[in-house]
mmCIF file with all atom_site columns, C-alpha atoms in Angstrom:
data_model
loop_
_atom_site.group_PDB
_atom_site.id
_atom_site.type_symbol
_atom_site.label_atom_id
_atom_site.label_alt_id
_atom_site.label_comp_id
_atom_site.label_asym_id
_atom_site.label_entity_id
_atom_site.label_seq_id
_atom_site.pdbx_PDB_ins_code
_atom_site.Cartn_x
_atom_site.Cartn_y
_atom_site.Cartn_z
_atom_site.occupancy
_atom_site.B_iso_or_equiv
_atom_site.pdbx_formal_charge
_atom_site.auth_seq_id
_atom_site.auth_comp_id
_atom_site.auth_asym_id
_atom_site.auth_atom_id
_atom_site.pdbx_PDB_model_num
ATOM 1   C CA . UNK A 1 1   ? 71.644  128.802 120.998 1.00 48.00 ? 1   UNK A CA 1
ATOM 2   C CA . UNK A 1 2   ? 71.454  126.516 117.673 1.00 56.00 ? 2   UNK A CA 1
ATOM 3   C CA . UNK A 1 3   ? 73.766  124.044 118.363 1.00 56.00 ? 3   UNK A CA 1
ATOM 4   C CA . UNK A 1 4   ? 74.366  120.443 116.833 1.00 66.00 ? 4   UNK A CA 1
ATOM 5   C CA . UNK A 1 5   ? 75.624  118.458 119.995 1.00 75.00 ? 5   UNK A CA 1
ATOM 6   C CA . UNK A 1 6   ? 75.871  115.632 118.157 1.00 73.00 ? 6   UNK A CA 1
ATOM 7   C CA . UNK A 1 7   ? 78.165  117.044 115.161 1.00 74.00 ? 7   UNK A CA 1
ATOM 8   C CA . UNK A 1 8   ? 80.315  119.165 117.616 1.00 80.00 ? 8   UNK A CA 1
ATOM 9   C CA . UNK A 1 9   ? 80.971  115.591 119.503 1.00 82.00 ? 9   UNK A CA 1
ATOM 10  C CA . UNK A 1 10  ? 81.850  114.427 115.933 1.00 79.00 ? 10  UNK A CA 1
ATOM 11  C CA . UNK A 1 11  ? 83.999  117.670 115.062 1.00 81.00 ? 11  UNK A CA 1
ATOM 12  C CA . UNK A 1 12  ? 85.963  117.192 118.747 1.00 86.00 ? 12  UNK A CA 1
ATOM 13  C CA . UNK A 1 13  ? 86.480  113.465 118.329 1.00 85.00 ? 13  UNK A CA 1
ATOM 14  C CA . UNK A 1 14  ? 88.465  114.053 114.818 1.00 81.00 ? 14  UNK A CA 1
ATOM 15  C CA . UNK A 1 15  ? 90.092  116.925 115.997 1.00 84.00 ? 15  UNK A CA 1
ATOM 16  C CA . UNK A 1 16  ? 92.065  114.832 118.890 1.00 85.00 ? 16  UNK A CA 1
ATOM 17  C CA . UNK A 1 17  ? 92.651  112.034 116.610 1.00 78.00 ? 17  UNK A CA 1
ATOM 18  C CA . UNK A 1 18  ? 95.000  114.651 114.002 1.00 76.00 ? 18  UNK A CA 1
ATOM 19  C CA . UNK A 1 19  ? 95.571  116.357 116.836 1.00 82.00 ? 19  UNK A CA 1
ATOM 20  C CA . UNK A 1 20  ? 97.102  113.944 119.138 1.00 80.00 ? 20  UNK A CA 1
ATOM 21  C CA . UNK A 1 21  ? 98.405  111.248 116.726 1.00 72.00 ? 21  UNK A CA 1
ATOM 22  C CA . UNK A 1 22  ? 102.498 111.408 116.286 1.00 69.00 ? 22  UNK A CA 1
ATOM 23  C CA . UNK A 1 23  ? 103.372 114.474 114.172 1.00 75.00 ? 23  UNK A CA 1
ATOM 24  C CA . UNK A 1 24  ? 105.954 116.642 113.442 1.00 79.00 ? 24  UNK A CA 1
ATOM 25  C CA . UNK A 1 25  ? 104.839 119.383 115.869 1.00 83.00 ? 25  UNK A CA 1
ATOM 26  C CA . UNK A 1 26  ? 104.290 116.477 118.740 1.00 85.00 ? 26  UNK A CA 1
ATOM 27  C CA . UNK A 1 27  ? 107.776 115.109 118.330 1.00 82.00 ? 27  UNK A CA 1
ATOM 28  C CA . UNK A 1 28  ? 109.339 118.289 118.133 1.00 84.00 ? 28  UNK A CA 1
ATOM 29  C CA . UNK A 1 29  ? 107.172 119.275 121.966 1.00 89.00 ? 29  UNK A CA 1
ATOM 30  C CA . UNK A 1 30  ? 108.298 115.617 122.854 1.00 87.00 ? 30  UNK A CA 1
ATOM 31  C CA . UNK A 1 31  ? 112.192 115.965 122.099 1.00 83.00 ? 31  UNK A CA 1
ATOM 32  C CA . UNK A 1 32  ? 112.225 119.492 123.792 1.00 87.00 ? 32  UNK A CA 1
ATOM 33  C CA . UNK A 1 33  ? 110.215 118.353 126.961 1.00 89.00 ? 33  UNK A CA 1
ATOM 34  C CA . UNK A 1 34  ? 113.117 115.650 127.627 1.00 84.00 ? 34  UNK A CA 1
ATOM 35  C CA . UNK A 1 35  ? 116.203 117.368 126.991 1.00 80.00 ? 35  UNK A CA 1
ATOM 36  C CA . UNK A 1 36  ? 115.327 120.604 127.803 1.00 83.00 ? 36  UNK A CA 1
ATOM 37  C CA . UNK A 1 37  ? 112.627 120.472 130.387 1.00 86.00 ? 37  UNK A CA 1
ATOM 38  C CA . UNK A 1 38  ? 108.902 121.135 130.560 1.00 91.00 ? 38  UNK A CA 1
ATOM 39  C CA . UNK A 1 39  ? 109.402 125.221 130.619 1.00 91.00 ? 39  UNK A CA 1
ATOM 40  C CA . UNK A 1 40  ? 110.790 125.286 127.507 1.00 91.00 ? 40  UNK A CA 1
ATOM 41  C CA . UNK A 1 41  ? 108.226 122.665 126.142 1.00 92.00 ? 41  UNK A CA 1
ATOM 42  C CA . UNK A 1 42  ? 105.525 124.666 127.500 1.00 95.00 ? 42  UNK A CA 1
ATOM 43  C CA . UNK A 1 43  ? 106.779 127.211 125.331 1.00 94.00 ? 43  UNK A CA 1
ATOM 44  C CA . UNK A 1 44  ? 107.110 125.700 122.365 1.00 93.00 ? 44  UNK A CA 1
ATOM 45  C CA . UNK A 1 45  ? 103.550 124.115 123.030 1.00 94.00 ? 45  UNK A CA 1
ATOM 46  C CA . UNK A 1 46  ? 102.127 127.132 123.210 1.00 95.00 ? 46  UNK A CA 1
ATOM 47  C CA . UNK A 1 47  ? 103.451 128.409 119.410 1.00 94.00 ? 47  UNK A CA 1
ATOM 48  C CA . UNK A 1 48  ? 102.143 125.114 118.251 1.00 93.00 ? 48  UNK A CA 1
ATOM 49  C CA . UNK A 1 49  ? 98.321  126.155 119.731 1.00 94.00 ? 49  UNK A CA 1
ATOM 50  C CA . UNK A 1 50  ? 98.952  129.673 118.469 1.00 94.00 ? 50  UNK A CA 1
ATOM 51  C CA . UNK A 1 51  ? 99.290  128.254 114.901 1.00 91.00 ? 51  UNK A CA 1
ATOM 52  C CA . UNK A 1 52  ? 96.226  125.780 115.454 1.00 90.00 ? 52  UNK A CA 1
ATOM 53  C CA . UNK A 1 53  ? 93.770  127.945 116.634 1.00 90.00 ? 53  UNK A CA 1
ATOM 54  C CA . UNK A 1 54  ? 95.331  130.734 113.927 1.00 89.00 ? 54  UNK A CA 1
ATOM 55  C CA . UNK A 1 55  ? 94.131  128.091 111.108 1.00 87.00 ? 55  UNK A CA 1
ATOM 56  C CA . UNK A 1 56  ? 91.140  127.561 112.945 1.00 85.00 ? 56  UNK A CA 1
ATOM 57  C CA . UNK A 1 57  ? 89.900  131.263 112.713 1.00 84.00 ? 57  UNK A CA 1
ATOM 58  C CA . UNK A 1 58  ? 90.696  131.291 108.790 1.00 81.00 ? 58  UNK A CA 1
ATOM 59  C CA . UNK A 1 59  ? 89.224  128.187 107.867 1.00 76.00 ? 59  UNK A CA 1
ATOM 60  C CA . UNK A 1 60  ? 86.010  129.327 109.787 1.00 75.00 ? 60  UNK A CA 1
ATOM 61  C CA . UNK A 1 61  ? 86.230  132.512 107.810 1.00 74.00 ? 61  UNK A CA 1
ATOM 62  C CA . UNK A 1 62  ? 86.757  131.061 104.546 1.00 69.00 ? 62  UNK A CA 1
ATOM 63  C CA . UNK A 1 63  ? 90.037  132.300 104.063 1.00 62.00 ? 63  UNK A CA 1
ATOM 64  C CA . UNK A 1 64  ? 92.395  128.964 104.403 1.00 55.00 ? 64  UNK A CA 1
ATOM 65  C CA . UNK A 1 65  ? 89.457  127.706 101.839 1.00 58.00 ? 65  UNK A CA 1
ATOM 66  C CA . UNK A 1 66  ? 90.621  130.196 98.951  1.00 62.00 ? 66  UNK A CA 1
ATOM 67  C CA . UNK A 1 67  ? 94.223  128.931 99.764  1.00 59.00 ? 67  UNK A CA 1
ATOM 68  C CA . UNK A 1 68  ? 93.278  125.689 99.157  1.00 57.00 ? 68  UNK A CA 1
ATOM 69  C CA . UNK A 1 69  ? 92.061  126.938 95.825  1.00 65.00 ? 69  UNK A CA 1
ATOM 70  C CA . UNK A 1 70  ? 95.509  128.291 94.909  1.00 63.00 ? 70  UNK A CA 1
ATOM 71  C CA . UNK A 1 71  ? 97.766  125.892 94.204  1.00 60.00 ? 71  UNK A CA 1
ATOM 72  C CA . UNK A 1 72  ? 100.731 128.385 94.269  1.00 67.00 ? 72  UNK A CA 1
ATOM 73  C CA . UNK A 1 73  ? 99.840  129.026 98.084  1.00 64.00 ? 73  UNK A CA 1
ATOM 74  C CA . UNK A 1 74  ? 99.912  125.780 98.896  1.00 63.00 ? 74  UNK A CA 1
ATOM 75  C CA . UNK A 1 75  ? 103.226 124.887 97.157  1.00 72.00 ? 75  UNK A CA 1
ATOM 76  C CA . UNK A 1 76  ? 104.674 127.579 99.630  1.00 70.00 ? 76  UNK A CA 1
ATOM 77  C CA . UNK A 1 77  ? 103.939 126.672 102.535 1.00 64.00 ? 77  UNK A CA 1
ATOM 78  C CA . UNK A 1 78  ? 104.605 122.918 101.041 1.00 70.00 ? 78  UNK A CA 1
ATOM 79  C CA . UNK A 1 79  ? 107.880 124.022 100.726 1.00 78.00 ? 79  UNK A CA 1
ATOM 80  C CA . UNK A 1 80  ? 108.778 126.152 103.303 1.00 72.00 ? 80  UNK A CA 1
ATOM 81  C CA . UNK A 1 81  ? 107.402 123.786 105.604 1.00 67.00 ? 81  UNK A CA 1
ATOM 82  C CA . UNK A 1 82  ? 109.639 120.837 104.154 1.00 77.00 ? 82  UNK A CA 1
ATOM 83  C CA . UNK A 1 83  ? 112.939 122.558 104.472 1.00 80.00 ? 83  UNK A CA 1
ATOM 84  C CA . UNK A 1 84  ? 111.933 123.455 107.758 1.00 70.00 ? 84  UNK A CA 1
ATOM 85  C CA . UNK A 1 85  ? 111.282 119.807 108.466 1.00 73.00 ? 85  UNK A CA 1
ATOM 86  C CA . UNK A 1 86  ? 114.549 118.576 107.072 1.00 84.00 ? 86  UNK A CA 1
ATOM 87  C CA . UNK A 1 87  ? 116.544 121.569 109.467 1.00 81.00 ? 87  UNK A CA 1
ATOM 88  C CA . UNK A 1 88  ? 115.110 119.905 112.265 1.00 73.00 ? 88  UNK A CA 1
ATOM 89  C CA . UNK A 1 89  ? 116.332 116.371 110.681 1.00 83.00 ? 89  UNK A CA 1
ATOM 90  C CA . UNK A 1 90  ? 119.754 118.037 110.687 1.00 86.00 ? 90  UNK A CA 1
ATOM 91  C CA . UNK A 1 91  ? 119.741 119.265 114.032 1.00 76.00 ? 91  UNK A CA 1
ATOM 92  C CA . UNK A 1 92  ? 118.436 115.773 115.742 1.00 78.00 ? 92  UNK A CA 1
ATOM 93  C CA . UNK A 1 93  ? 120.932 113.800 113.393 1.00 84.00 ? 93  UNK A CA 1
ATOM 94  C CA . UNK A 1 94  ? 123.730 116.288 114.912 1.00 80.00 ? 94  UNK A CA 1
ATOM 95  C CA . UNK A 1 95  ? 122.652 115.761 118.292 1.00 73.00 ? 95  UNK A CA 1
ATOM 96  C CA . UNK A 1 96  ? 122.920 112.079 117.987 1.00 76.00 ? 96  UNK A CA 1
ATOM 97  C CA . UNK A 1 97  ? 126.084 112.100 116.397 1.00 77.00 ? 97  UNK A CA 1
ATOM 98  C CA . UNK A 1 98  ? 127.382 114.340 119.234 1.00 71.00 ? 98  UNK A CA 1
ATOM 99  C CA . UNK A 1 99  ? 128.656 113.257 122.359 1.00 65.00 ? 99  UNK A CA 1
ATOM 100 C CA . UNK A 1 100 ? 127.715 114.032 125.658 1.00 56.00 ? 100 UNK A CA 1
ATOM 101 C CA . UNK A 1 101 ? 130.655 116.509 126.708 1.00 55.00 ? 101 UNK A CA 1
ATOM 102 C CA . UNK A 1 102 ? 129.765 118.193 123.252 1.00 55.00 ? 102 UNK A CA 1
ATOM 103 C CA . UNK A 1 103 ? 126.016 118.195 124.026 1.00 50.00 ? 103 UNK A CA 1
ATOM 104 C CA . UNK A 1 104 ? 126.427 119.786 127.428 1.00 49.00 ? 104 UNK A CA 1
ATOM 105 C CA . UNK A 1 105 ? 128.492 122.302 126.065 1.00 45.00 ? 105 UNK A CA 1
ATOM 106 C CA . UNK A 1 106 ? 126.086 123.142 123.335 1.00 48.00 ? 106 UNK A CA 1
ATOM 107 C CA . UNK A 1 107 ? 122.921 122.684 125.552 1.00 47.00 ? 107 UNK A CA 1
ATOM 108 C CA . UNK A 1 108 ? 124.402 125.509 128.131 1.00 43.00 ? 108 UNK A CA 1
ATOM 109 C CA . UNK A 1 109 ? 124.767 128.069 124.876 1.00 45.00 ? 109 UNK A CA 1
ATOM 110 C CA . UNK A 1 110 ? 121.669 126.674 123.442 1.00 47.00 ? 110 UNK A CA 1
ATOM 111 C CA . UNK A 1 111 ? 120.019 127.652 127.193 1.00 46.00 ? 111 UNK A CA 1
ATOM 112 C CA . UNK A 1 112 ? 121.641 131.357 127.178 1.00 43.00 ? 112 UNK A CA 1
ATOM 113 C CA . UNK A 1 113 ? 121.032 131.787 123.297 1.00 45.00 ? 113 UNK A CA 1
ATOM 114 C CA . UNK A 1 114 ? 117.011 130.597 123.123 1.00 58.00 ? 114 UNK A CA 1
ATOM 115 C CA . UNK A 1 115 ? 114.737 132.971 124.109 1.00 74.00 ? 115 UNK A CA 1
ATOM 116 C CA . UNK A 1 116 ? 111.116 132.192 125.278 1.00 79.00 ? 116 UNK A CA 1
ATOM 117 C CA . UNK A 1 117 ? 110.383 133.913 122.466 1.00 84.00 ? 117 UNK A CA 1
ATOM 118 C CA . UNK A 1 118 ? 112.530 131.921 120.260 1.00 86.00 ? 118 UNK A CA 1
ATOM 119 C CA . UNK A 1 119 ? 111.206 128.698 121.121 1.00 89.00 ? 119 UNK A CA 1
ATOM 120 C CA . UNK A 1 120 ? 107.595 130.217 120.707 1.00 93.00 ? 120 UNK A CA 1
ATOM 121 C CA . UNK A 1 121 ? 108.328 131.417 117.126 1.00 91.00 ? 121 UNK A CA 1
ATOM 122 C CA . UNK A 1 122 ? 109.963 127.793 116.501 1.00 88.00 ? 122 UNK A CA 1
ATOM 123 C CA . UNK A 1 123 ? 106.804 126.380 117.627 1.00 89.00 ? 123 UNK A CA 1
ATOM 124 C CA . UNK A 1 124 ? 104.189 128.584 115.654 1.00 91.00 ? 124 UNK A CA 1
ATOM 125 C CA . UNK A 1 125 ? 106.332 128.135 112.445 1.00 87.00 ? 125 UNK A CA 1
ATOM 126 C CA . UNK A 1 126 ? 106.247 124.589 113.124 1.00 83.00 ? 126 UNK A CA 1
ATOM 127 C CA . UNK A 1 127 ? 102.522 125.082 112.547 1.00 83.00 ? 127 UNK A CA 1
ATOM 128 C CA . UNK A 1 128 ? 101.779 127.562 110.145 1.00 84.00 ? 128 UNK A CA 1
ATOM 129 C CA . UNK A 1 129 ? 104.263 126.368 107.853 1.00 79.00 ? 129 UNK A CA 1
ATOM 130 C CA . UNK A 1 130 ? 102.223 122.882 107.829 1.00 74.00 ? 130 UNK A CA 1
ATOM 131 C CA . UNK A 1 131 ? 99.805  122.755 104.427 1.00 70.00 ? 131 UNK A CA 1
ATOM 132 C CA . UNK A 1 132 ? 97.945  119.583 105.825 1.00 69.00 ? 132 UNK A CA 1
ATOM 133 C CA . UNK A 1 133 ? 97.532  121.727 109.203 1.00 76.00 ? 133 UNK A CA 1
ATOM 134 C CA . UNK A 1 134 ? 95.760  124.183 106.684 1.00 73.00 ? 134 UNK A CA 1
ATOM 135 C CA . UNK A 1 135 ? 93.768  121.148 104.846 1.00 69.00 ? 135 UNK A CA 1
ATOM 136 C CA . UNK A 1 136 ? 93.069  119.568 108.389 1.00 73.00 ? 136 UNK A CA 1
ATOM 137 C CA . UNK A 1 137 ? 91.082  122.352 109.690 1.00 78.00 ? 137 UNK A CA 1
ATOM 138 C CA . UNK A 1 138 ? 89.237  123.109 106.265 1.00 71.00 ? 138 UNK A CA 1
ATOM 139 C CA . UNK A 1 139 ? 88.036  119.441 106.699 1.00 70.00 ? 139 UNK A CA 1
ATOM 140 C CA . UNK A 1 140 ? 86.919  120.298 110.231 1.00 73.00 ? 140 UNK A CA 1
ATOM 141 C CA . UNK A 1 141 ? 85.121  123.277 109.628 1.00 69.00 ? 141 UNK A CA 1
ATOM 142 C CA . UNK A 1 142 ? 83.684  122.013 106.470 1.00 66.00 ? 142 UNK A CA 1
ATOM 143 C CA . UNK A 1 143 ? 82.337  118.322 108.568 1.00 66.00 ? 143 UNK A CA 1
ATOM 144 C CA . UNK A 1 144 ? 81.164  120.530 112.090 1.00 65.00 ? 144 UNK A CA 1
ATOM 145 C CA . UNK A 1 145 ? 79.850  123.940 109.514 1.00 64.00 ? 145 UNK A CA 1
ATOM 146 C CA . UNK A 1 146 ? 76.665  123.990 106.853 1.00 56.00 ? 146 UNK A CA 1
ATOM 147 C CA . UNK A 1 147 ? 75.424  126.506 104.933 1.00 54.00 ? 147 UNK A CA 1
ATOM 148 C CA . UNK A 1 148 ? 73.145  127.785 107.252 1.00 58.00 ? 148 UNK A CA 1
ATOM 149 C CA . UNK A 1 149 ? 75.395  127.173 110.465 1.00 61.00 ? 149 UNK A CA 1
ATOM 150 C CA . UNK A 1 150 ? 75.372  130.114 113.550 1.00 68.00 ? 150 UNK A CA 1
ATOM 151 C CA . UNK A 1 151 ? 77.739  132.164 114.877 1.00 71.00 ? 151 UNK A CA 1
ATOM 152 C CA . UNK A 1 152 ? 77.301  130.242 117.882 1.00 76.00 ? 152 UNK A CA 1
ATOM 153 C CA . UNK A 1 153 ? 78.062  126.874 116.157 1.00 76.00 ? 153 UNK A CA 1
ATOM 154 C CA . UNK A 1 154 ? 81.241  128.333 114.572 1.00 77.00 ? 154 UNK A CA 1
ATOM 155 C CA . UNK A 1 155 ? 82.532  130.016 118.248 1.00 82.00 ? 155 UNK A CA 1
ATOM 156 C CA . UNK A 1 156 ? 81.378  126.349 119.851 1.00 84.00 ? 156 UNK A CA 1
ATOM 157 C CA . UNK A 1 157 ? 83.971  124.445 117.557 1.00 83.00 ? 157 UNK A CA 1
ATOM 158 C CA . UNK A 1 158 ? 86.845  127.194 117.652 1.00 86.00 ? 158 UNK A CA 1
ATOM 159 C CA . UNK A 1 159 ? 86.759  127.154 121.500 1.00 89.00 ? 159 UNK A CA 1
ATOM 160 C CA . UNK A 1 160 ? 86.543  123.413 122.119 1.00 89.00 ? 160 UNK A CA 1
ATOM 161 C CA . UNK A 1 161 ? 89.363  122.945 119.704 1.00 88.00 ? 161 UNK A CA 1
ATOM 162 C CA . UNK A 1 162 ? 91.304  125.891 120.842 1.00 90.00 ? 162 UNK A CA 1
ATOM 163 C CA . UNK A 1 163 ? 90.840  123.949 124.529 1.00 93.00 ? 163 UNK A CA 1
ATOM 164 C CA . UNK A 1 164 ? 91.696  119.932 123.040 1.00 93.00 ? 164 UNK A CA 1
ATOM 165 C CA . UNK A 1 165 ? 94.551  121.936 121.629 1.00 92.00 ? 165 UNK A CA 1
ATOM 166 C CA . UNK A 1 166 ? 95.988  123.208 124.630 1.00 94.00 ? 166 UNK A CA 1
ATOM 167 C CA . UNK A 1 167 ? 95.189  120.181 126.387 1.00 95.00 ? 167 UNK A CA 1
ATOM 168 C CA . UNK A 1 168 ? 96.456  118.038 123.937 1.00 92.00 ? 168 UNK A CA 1
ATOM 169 C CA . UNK A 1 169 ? 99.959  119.886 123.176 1.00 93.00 ? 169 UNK A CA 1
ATOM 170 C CA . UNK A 1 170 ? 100.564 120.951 126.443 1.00 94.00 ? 170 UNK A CA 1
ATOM 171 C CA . UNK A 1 171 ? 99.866  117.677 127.759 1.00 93.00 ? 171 UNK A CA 1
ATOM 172 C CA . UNK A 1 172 ? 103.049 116.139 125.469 1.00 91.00 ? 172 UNK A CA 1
ATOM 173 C CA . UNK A 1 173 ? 105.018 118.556 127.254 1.00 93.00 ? 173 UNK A CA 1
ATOM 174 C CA . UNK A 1 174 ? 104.095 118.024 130.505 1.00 94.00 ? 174 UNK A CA 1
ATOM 175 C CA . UNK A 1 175 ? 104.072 113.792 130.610 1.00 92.00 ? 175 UNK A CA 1
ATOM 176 C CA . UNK A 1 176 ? 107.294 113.839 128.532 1.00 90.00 ? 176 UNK A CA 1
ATOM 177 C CA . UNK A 1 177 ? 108.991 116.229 131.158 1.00 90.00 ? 177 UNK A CA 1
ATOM 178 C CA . UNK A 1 178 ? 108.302 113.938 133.926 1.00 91.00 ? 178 UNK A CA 1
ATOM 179 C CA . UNK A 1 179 ? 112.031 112.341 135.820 1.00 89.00 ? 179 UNK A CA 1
ATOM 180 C CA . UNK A 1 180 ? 110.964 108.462 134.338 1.00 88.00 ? 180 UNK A CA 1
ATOM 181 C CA . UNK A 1 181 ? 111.342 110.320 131.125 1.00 84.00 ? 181 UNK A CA 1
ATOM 182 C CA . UNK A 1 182 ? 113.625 112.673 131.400 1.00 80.00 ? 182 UNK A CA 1
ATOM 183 C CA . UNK A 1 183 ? 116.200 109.728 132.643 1.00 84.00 ? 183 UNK A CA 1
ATOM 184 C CA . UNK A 1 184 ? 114.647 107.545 130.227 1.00 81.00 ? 184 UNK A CA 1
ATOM 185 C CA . UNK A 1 185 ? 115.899 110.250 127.293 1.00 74.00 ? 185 UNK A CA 1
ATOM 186 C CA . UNK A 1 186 ? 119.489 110.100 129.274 1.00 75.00 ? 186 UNK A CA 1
ATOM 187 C CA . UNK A 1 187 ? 119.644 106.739 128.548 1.00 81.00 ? 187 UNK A CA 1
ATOM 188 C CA . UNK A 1 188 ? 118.755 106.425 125.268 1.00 81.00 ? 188 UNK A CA 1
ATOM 189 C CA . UNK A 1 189 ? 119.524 110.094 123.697 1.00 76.00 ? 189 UNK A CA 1
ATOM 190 C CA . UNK A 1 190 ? 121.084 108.624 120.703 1.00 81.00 ? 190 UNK A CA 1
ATOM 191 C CA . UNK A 1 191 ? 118.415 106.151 119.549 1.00 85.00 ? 191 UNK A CA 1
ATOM 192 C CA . UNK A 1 192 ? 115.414 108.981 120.161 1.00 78.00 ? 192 UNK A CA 1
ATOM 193 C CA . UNK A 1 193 ? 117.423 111.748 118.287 1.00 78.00 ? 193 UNK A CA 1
ATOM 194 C CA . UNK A 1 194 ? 118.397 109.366 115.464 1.00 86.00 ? 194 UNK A CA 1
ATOM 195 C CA . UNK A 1 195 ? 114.935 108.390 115.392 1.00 85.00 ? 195 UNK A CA 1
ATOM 196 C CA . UNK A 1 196 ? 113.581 112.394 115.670 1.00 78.00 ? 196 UNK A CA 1
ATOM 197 C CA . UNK A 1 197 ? 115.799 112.758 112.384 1.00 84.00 ? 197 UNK A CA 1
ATOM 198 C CA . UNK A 1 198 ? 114.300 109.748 110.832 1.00 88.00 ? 198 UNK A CA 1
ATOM 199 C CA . UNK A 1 199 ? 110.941 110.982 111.647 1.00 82.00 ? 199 UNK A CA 1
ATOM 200 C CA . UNK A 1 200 ? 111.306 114.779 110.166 1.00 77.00 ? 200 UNK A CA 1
ATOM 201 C CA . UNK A 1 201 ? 113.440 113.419 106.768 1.00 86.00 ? 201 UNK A CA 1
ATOM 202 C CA . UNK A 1 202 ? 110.933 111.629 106.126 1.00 85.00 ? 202 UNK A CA 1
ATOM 203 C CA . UNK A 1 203 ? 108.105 114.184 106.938 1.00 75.00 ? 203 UNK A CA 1
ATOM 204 C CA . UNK A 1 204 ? 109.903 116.816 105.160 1.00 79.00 ? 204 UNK A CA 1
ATOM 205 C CA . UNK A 1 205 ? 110.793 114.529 101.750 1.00 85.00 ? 205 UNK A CA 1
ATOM 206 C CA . UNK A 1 206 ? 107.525 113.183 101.806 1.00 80.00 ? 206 UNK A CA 1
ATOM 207 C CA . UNK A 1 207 ? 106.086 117.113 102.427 1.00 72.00 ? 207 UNK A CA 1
ATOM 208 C CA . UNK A 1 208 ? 108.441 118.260 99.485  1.00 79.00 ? 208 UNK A CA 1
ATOM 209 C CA . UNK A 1 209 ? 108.003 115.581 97.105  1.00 82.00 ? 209 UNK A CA 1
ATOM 210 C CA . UNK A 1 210 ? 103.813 114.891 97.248  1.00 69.00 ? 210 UNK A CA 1
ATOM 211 C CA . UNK A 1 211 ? 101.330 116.114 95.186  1.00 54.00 ? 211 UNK A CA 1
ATOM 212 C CA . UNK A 1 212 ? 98.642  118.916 96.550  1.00 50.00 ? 212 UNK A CA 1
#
């Protein structure tokens, strides 16, 4: 099998770095894990590898490539992914403005009304509405993939990203469902949802407002 050790090492190494450095899809697994538990984390985890490992597969087909190419494409999925950003300002700014007899009530509703399938949509849309997920991965494939690159090279990197992911992702869900920080979110629910909101306005302004 004709396999670069070396470059996959190099491929795996950037991956965890954009992988596991603060994003939107982190702090949204983060957020979820302490108020809501590490089932519903999981969950939401798992639509955020779902829409990883789907950009994965099209930029190692070439198709994520041509969308780069198309600056209407792009300018969707900047957008769409911006107001989707800024909802998820809303609803962390809410939270924090509520208090915790509202929260409890809204939590229960939130617990009967959110499906496992819900949270898994949230989670993949989280992802696949993300342009610099799509310009992340075309920049993986295009430093771990040559011209003259195997099939074996290309299934090497999809797997061992497609397992960092996982790992990665699922990991944020599981440490930030722990009791220290589950009580630690108890205590401080108002200061990590204000900051939540601060973190996706800013993601989703900045994600509206740039230049592809």
């Amino acid at each position: 099998m004709n396999v670069d050790l070396h470059q996959l090492l190099i491929v795996f190494a950037a991956y965890v770095i954009a992988a596991g450095s603060p994003g939107p899809s982190n702090m949204r697994i983060m957020g979820v894990a302490m108020a809501r538990g590490r089932g519903a984390a999981l969950i939401l985890a798992s639509g955020v590898v779902s829409g990883s490992i789907f950009w994965g597969f099209m930029a190692s087909t070439g198709i994520s490539a041509l969308l780069a190419r198309y600056a209407q494409a792009l300018l969707v999925l900047q957008v769409f992914g911006g107001l989707y950003l800024l909802f998820l300002a809303f609803r962390a700014g809410r939270s924090a403005l509520a208090s915790n007899e509202k929260l409890a009530v809204r939590a229960s509703t939130d617990q009967v009304a959110l499906s496992r399938g819900e949270l898994y949509r949230k989670g993949l849309l989280m992802h696949l509405a993300n342009p610099k997920s799509v310009l992340a991965w075309i920049a993986l494939v295009t430093l771990g993939i040559g011209p003259n690159s195997s099939w074996q090279s290309i299934a090497a990197i999809l797997g061992g990203c497609a397992i960092l992911s996982v790992t990665i992702f699922c990991g944020y869900a599981i440490v930030f469902s722990t009791p220290p920080m589950v009580a630690l979110y108890r205590r401080c629910r108002r200061w990590i949802e204000s900051l939540l909101a601060m973190f996706f306005a800013f993601a989703g302004l900045r994600m509206l407002l740039s230049r592809m």
